[in-house]
Amino acid sequence: MTAKVGSSKRLKEDQNQMTSEYVAKVWTLKQFMRAHNRAYDCTISATRL
């Protein structure tokens, strides 16, 4: 019984870690895209001038 509880708890911790890693990756990608879009906007406005 206790072993089952321990394994399910560890599984939940693994899921939490995977979720946080996924969130970190998505957030990094969003930051990258935002920086990329900002640079792209600067390039567009520079070529427009």
JSON list of N, CA and C in Angstrom, two decimals:
[
{"chain": "A", "resi": 1, "resn": "MET", "atom": "N", "xyz": [0.84, -1.20, 0.00]},
{"chain": "A", "resi": 1, "resn": "MET", "atom": "CA", "xyz": [0.00, 0.00, 0.00]},
{"chain": "A", "resi": 1, "resn": "MET", "atom": "C", "xyz": [0.87, 1.25, 0.00]},
{"chain": "A", "resi": 2, "resn": "THR", "atom": "N", "xyz": [1.82, 1.29, 0.94]},
{"chain": "A", "resi": 2, "resn": "THR", "atom": "CA", "xyz": [2.67, 2.47, 1.02]},
{"chain": "A", "resi": 2, "resn": "THR", "atom": "C", "xyz": [3.55, 2.60, -0.22]},
{"chain": "A", "resi": 3, "resn": "ALA", "atom": "N", "xyz": [3.98, 1.44, -0.76]},
{"chain": "A", "resi": 3, "resn": "ALA", "atom": "CA", "xyz": [4.82, 1.48, -1.96]},
{"chain": "A", "resi": 3, "resn": "ALA", "atom": "C", "xyz": [4.03, 2.07, -3.13]},
{"chain": "A", "resi": 4, "resn": "LYS", "atom": "N", "xyz": [2.76, 1.71, -3.20]},
{"chain": "A", "resi": 4, "resn": "LYS", "atom": "CA", "xyz": [1.92, 2.22, -4.29]},
{"chain": "A", "resi": 4, "resn": "LYS", "atom": "C", "xyz": [1.76, 3.74, -4.16]},
{"chain": "A", "resi": 5, "resn": "VAL", "atom": "N", "xyz": [1.52, 4.18, -2.91]},
{"chain": "A", "resi": 5, "resn": "VAL", "atom": "CA", "xyz": [1.37, 5.62, -2.67]},
{"chain": "A", "resi": 5, "resn": "VAL", "atom": "C", "xyz": [2.67, 6.34, -3.04]},
{"chain": "A", "resi": 6, "resn": "GLY", "atom": "N", "xyz": [3.80, 5.75, -2.63]},
{"chain": "A", "resi": 6, "resn": "GLY", "atom": "CA", "xyz": [5.09, 6.37, -2.94]},
{"chain": "A", "resi": 6, "resn": "GLY", "atom": "C", "xyz": [5.33, 6.47, -4.43]},
{"chain": "A", "resi": 7, "resn": "SER", "atom": "N", "xyz": [4.99, 5.41, -5.16]},
{"chain": "A", "resi": 7, "resn": "SER", "atom": "CA", "xyz": [5.23, 5.42, -6.60]},
{"chain": "A", "resi": 7, "resn": "SER", "atom": "C", "xyz": [4.31, 6.43, -7.29]},
{"chain": "A", "resi": 8, "resn": "SER", "atom": "N", "xyz": [3.05, 6.52, -6.83]},
{"chain": "A", "resi": 8, "resn": "SER", "atom": "CA", "xyz": [2.14, 7.48, -7.45]},
{"chain": "A", "resi": 8, "resn": "SER", "atom": "C", "xyz": [2.59, 8.90, -7.14]},
{"chain": "A", "resi": 9, "resn": "LYS", "atom": "N", "xyz": [3.13, 9.09, -5.93]},
{"chain": "A", "resi": 9, "resn": "LYS", "atom": "CA", "xyz": [3.63, 10.42, -5.57]},
{"chain": "A", "resi": 9, "resn": "LYS", "atom": "C", "xyz": [4.83, 10.78, -6.45]},
{"chain": "A", "resi": 10, "resn": "ARG", "atom": "N", "xyz": [5.72, 9.79, -6.66]},
{"chain": "A", "resi": 10, "resn": "ARG", "atom": "CA", "xyz": [6.88, 10.05, -7.50]},
{"chain": "A", "resi": 10, "resn": "ARG", "atom": "C", "xyz": [6.44, 10.32, -8.94]},
{"chain": "A", "resi": 11, "resn": "LEU", "atom": "N", "xyz": [5.42, 9.60, -9.39]},
{"chain": "A", "resi": 11, "resn": "LEU", "atom": "CA", "xyz": [4.90, 9.83, -10.74]},
{"chain": "A", "resi": 11, "resn": "LEU", "atom": "C", "xyz": [4.37, 11.25, -10.86]},
{"chain": "A", "resi": 12, "resn": "LYS", "atom": "N", "xyz": [3.68, 11.71, -9.83]},
{"chain": "A", "resi": 12, "resn": "LYS", "atom": "CA", "xyz": [3.14, 13.07, -9.84]},
{"chain": "A", "resi": 12, "resn": "LYS", "atom": "C", "xyz": [4.28, 14.08, -9.88]},
{"chain": "A", "resi": 13, "resn": "GLU", "atom": "N", "xyz": [5.35, 13.82, -9.11]},
{"chain": "A", "resi": 13, "resn": "GLU", "atom": "CA", "xyz": [6.50, 14.72, -9.12]},
{"chain": "A", "resi": 13, "resn": "GLU", "atom": "C", "xyz": [7.14, 14.75, -10.50]},
{"chain": "A", "resi": 14, "resn": "ASP", "atom": "N", "xyz": [7.25, 13.57, -11.14]},
{"chain": "A", "resi": 14, "resn": "ASP", "atom": "CA", "xyz": [7.80, 13.51, -12.50]},
{"chain": "A", "resi": 14, "resn": "ASP", "atom": "C", "xyz": [6.94, 14.32, -13.46]},
{"chain": "A", "resi": 15, "resn": "GLN", "atom": "N", "xyz": [5.62, 14.18, -13.32]},
{"chain": "A", "resi": 15, "resn": "GLN", "atom": "CA", "xyz": [4.72, 14.94, -14.19]},
{"chain": "A", "resi": 15, "resn": "GLN", "atom": "C", "xyz": [4.89, 16.43, -13.96]},
{"chain": "A", "resi": 16, "resn": "ASN", "atom": "N", "xyz": [5.02, 16.83, -12.69]},
{"chain": "A", "resi": 16, "resn": "ASN", "atom": "CA", "xyz": [5.21, 18.25, -12.38]},
{"chain": "A", "resi": 16, "resn": "ASN", "atom": "C", "xyz": [6.51, 18.76, -13.00]},
{"chain": "A", "resi": 17, "resn": "GLN", "atom": "N", "xyz": [7.57, 17.95, -12.91]},
{"chain": "A", "resi": 17, "resn": "GLN", "atom": "CA", "xyz": [8.85, 18.36, -13.48]},
{"chain": "A", "resi": 17, "resn": "GLN", "atom": "C", "xyz": [8.74, 18.48, -15.00]},
{"chain": "A", "resi": 18, "resn": "MET", "atom": "N", "xyz": [8.07, 17.50, -15.63]},
{"chain": "A", "resi": 18, "resn": "MET", "atom": "CA", "xyz": [7.89, 17.56, -17.08]},
{"chain": "A", "resi": 18, "resn": "MET", "atom": "C", "xyz": [7.09, 18.79, -17.47]},
{"chain": "A", "resi": 19, "resn": "THR", "atom": "N", "xyz": [6.05, 19.09, -16.69]},
{"chain": "A", "resi": 19, "resn": "THR", "atom": "CA", "xyz": [5.21, 20.25, -16.99]},
{"chain": "A", "resi": 19, "resn": "THR", "atom": "C", "xyz": [6.01, 21.53, -16.87]},
{"chain": "A", "resi": 20, "resn": "SER", "atom": "N", "xyz": [6.81, 21.64, -15.80]},
{"chain": "A", "resi": 20, "resn": "SER", "atom": "CA", "xyz": [7.60, 22.86, -15.62]},
{"chain": "A", "resi": 20, "resn": "SER", "atom": "C", "xyz": [8.65, 22.99, -16.71]},
{"chain": "A", "resi": 21, "resn": "GLU", "atom": "N", "xyz": [9.25, 21.87, -17.12]},
{"chain": "A", "resi": 21, "resn": "GLU", "atom": "CA", "xyz": [10.22, 21.92, -18.22]},
{"chain": "A", "resi": 21, "resn": "GLU", "atom": "C", "xyz": [9.53, 22.35, -19.51]},
{"chain": "A", "resi": 22, "resn": "TYR", "atom": "N", "xyz": [8.33, 21.83, -19.75]},
{"chain": "A", "resi": 22, "resn": "TYR", "atom": "CA", "xyz": [7.57, 22.19, -20.95]},
{"chain": "A", "resi": 22, "resn": "TYR", "atom": "C", "xyz": [7.22, 23.67, -20.93]},
{"chain": "A", "resi": 23, "resn": "VAL", "atom": "N", "xyz": [6.77, 24.15, -19.77]},
{"chain": "A", "resi": 23, "resn": "VAL", "atom": "CA", "xyz": [6.43, 25.57, -19.63]},
{"chain": "A", "resi": 23, "resn": "VAL", "atom": "C", "xyz": [7.67, 26.43, -19.88]},
{"chain": "A", "resi": 24, "resn": "ALA", "atom": "N", "xyz": [8.80, 26.00, -19.33]},
{"chain": "A", "resi": 24, "resn": "ALA", "atom": "CA", "xyz": [10.04, 26.76, -19.53]},
{"chain": "A", "resi": 24, "resn": "ALA", "atom": "C", "xyz": [10.41, 26.81, -21.01]},
{"chain": "A", "resi": 25, "resn": "LYS", "atom": "N", "xyz": [10.25, 25.67, -21.71]},
{"chain": "A", "resi": 25, "resn": "LYS", "atom": "CA", "xyz": [10.58, 25.64, -23.14]},
{"chain": "A", "resi": 25, "resn": "LYS", "atom": "C", "xyz": [9.65, 26.55, -23.92]},
{"chain": "A", "resi": 26, "resn": "VAL", "atom": "N", "xyz": [8.36, 26.47, -23.62]},
{"chain": "A", "resi": 26, "resn": "VAL", "atom": "CA", "xyz": [7.38, 27.31, -24.33]},
{"chain": "A", "resi": 26, "resn": "VAL", "atom": "C", "xyz": [7.67, 28.78, -24.06]},
{"chain": "A", "resi": 27, "resn": "TRP", "atom": "N", "xyz": [7.97, 29.11, -22.79]},
{"chain": "A", "resi": 27, "resn": "TRP", "atom": "CA", "xyz": [8.24, 30.50, -22.42]},
{"chain": "A", "resi": 27, "resn": "TRP", "atom": "C", "xyz": [9.49, 30.99, -23.15]},
{"chain": "A", "resi": 28, "resn": "THR", "atom": "N", "xyz": [10.53, 30.16, -23.19]},
{"chain": "A", "resi": 28, "resn": "THR", "atom": "CA", "xyz": [11.76, 30.54, -23.89]},
{"chain": "A", "resi": 28, "resn": "THR", "atom": "C", "xyz": [11.47, 30.76, -25.37]},
{"chain": "A", "resi": 29, "resn": "LEU", "atom": "N", "xyz": [10.66, 29.88, -25.95]},
{"chain": "A", "resi": 29, "resn": "LEU", "atom": "CA", "xyz": [10.31, 30.02, -27.36]},
{"chain": "A", "resi": 29, "resn": "LEU", "atom": "C", "xyz": [9.54, 31.32, -27.59]},
{"chain": "A", "resi": 30, "resn": "LYS", "atom": "N", "xyz": [8.61, 31.64, -26.67]},
{"chain": "A", "resi": 30, "resn": "LYS", "atom": "CA", "xyz": [7.84, 32.88, -26.80]},
{"chain": "A", "resi": 30, "resn": "LYS", "atom": "C", "xyz": [8.76, 34.09, -26.72]},
{"chain": "A", "resi": 31, "resn": "GLN", "atom": "N", "xyz": [9.70, 34.05, -25.75]},
{"chain": "A", "resi": 31, "resn": "GLN", "atom": "CA", "xyz": [10.65, 35.16, -25.61]},
{"chain": "A", "resi": 31, "resn": "GLN", "atom": "C", "xyz": [11.48, 35.30, -26.89]},
{"chain": "A", "resi": 32, "resn": "PHE", "atom": "N", "xyz": [11.92, 34.17, -27.42]},
{"chain": "A", "resi": 32, "resn": "PHE", "atom": "CA", "xyz": [12.72, 34.18, -28.65]},
{"chain": "A", "resi": 32, "resn": "PHE", "atom": "C", "xyz": [11.92, 34.77, -29.80]},
{"chain": "A", "resi": 33, "resn": "MET", "atom": "N", "xyz": [10.67, 34.32, -29.94]},
{"chain": "A", "resi": 33, "resn": "MET", "atom": "CA", "xyz": [9.83, 34.82, -31.03]},
{"chain": "A", "resi": 33, "resn": "MET", "atom": "C", "xyz": [9.56, 36.31, -30.85]},
{"chain": "A", "resi": 34, "resn": "ARG", "atom": "N", "xyz": [9.36, 36.75, -29.60]},
{"chain": "A", "resi": 34, "resn": "ARG", "atom": "CA", "xyz": [9.10, 38.16, -29.35]},
{"chain": "A", "resi": 34, "resn": "ARG", "atom": "C", "xyz": [10.32, 38.99, -29.75]},
{"chain": "A", "resi": 35, "resn": "ALA", "atom": "N", "xyz": [11.51, 38.53, -29.35]},
{"chain": "A", "resi": 35, "resn": "ALA", "atom": "CA", "xyz": [12.73, 39.24, -29.72]},
{"chain": "A", "resi": 35, "resn": "ALA", "atom": "C", "xyz": [12.91, 39.22, -31.24]},
{"chain": "A", "resi": 36, "resn": "HIS", "atom": "N", "xyz": [12.61, 38.08, -31.86]},
{"chain": "A", "resi": 36, "resn": "HIS", "atom": "CA", "xyz": [12.74, 37.95, -33.31]},
{"chain": "A", "resi": 36, "resn": "HIS", "atom": "C", "xyz": [11.77, 38.90, -34.01]},
{"chain": "A", "resi": 37, "resn": "ASN", "atom": "N", "xyz": [10.54, 38.96, -33.53]},
{"chain": "A", "resi": 37, "resn": "ASN", "atom": "CA", "xyz": [9.55, 39.85, -34.14]},
{"chain": "A", "resi": 37, "resn": "ASN", "atom": "C", "xyz": [9.96, 41.31, -33.96]},
{"chain": "A", "resi": 38, "resn": "ARG", "atom": "N", "xyz": [10.52, 41.63, -32.80]},
{"chain": "A", "resi": 38, "resn": "ARG", "atom": "CA", "xyz": [10.94, 43.00, -32.54]},
{"chain": "A", "resi": 38, "resn": "ARG", "atom": "C", "xyz": [12.06, 43.38, -33.52]},
{"chain": "A", "resi": 39, "resn": "ALA", "atom": "N", "xyz": [13.02, 42.48, -33.69]},
{"chain": "A", "resi": 39, "resn": "ALA", "atom": "CA", "xyz": [14.11, 42.74, -34.64]},
{"chain": "A", "resi": 39, "resn": "ALA", "atom": "C", "xyz": [13.55, 42.85, -36.05]},
{"chain": "A", "resi": 40, "resn": "TYR", "atom": "N", "xyz": [12.58, 42.01, -36.37]},
{"chain": "A", "resi": 40, "resn": "TYR", "atom": "CA", "xyz": [11.96, 42.04, -37.70]},
{"chain": "A", "resi": 40, "resn": "TYR", "atom": "C", "xyz": [11.24, 43.37, -37.91]},
{"chain": "A", "resi": 41, "resn": "ASP", "atom": "N", "xyz": [10.51, 43.84, -36.90]},
{"chain": "A", "resi": 41, "resn": "ASP", "atom": "CA", "xyz": [9.81, 45.12, -36.99]},
{"chain": "A", "resi": 41, "resn": "ASP", "atom": "C", "xyz": [10.82, 46.25, -37.19]},
{"chain": "A", "resi": 42, "resn": "CYS", "atom": "N", "xyz": [11.92, 46.20, -36.46]},
{"chain": "A", "resi": 42, "resn": "CYS", "atom": "CA", "xyz": [12.95, 47.24, -36.61]},
{"chain": "A", "resi": 42, "resn": "CYS", "atom": "C", "xyz": [13.51, 47.22, -38.02]},
{"chain": "A", "resi": 43, "resn": "THR", "atom": "N", "xyz": [13.74, 46.04, -38.57]},
{"chain": "A", "resi": 43, "resn": "THR", "atom": "CA", "xyz": [14.26, 45.93, -39.93]},
{"chain": "A", "resi": 43, "resn": "THR", "atom": "C", "xyz": [13.26, 46.49, -40.93]},
{"chain": "A", "resi": 44, "resn": "ILE", "atom": "N", "xyz": [11.99, 46.16, -40.75]},
{"chain": "A", "resi": 44, "resn": "ILE", "atom": "CA", "xyz": [10.95, 46.65, -41.66]},
{"chain": "A", "resi": 44, "resn": "ILE", "atom": "C", "xyz": [10.88, 48.18, -41.61]},
{"chain": "A", "resi": 45, "resn": "SER", "atom": "N", "xyz": [10.84, 48.74, -40.41]},
{"chain": "A", "resi": 45, "resn": "SER", "atom": "CA", "xyz": [10.73, 50.20, -40.29]},
{"chain": "A", "resi": 45, "resn": "SER", "atom": "C", "xyz": [12.00, 50.87, -40.81]},
{"chain": "A", "resi": 46, "resn": "ALA", "atom": "N", "xyz": [13.15, 50.22, -40.65]},
{"chain": "A", "resi": 46, "resn": "ALA", "atom": "CA", "xyz": [14.40, 50.79, -41.14]},
{"chain": "A", "resi": 46, "resn": "ALA", "atom": "C", "xyz": [14.40, 50.81, -42.67]},
{"chain": "A", "resi": 47, "resn": "THR", "atom": "N", "xyz": [13.91, 49.73, -43.29]},
{"chain": "A", "resi": 47, "resn": "THR", "atom": "CA", "xyz": [13.88, 49.69, -44.75]},
{"chain": "A", "resi": 47, "resn": "THR", "atom": "C", "xyz": [12.81, 50.64, -45.29]},
{"chain": "A", "resi": 48, "resn": "ARG", "atom": "N", "xyz": [11.77, 50.88, -44.50]},
{"chain": "A", "resi": 48, "resn": "ARG", "atom": "CA", "xyz": [10.71, 51.78, -44.93]},
{"chain": "A", "resi": 48, "resn": "ARG", "atom": "C", "xyz": [11.23, 53.22, -44.96]},
{"chain": "A", "resi": 49, "resn": "LEU", "atom": "N", "xyz": [12.14, 53.55, -44.03]},
{"chain": "A", "resi": 49, "resn": "LEU", "atom": "CA", "xyz": [12.69, 54.91, -43.97]},
{"chain": "A", "resi": 49, "resn": "LEU", "atom": "C", "xyz": [13.73, 55.15, -45.03]}
]
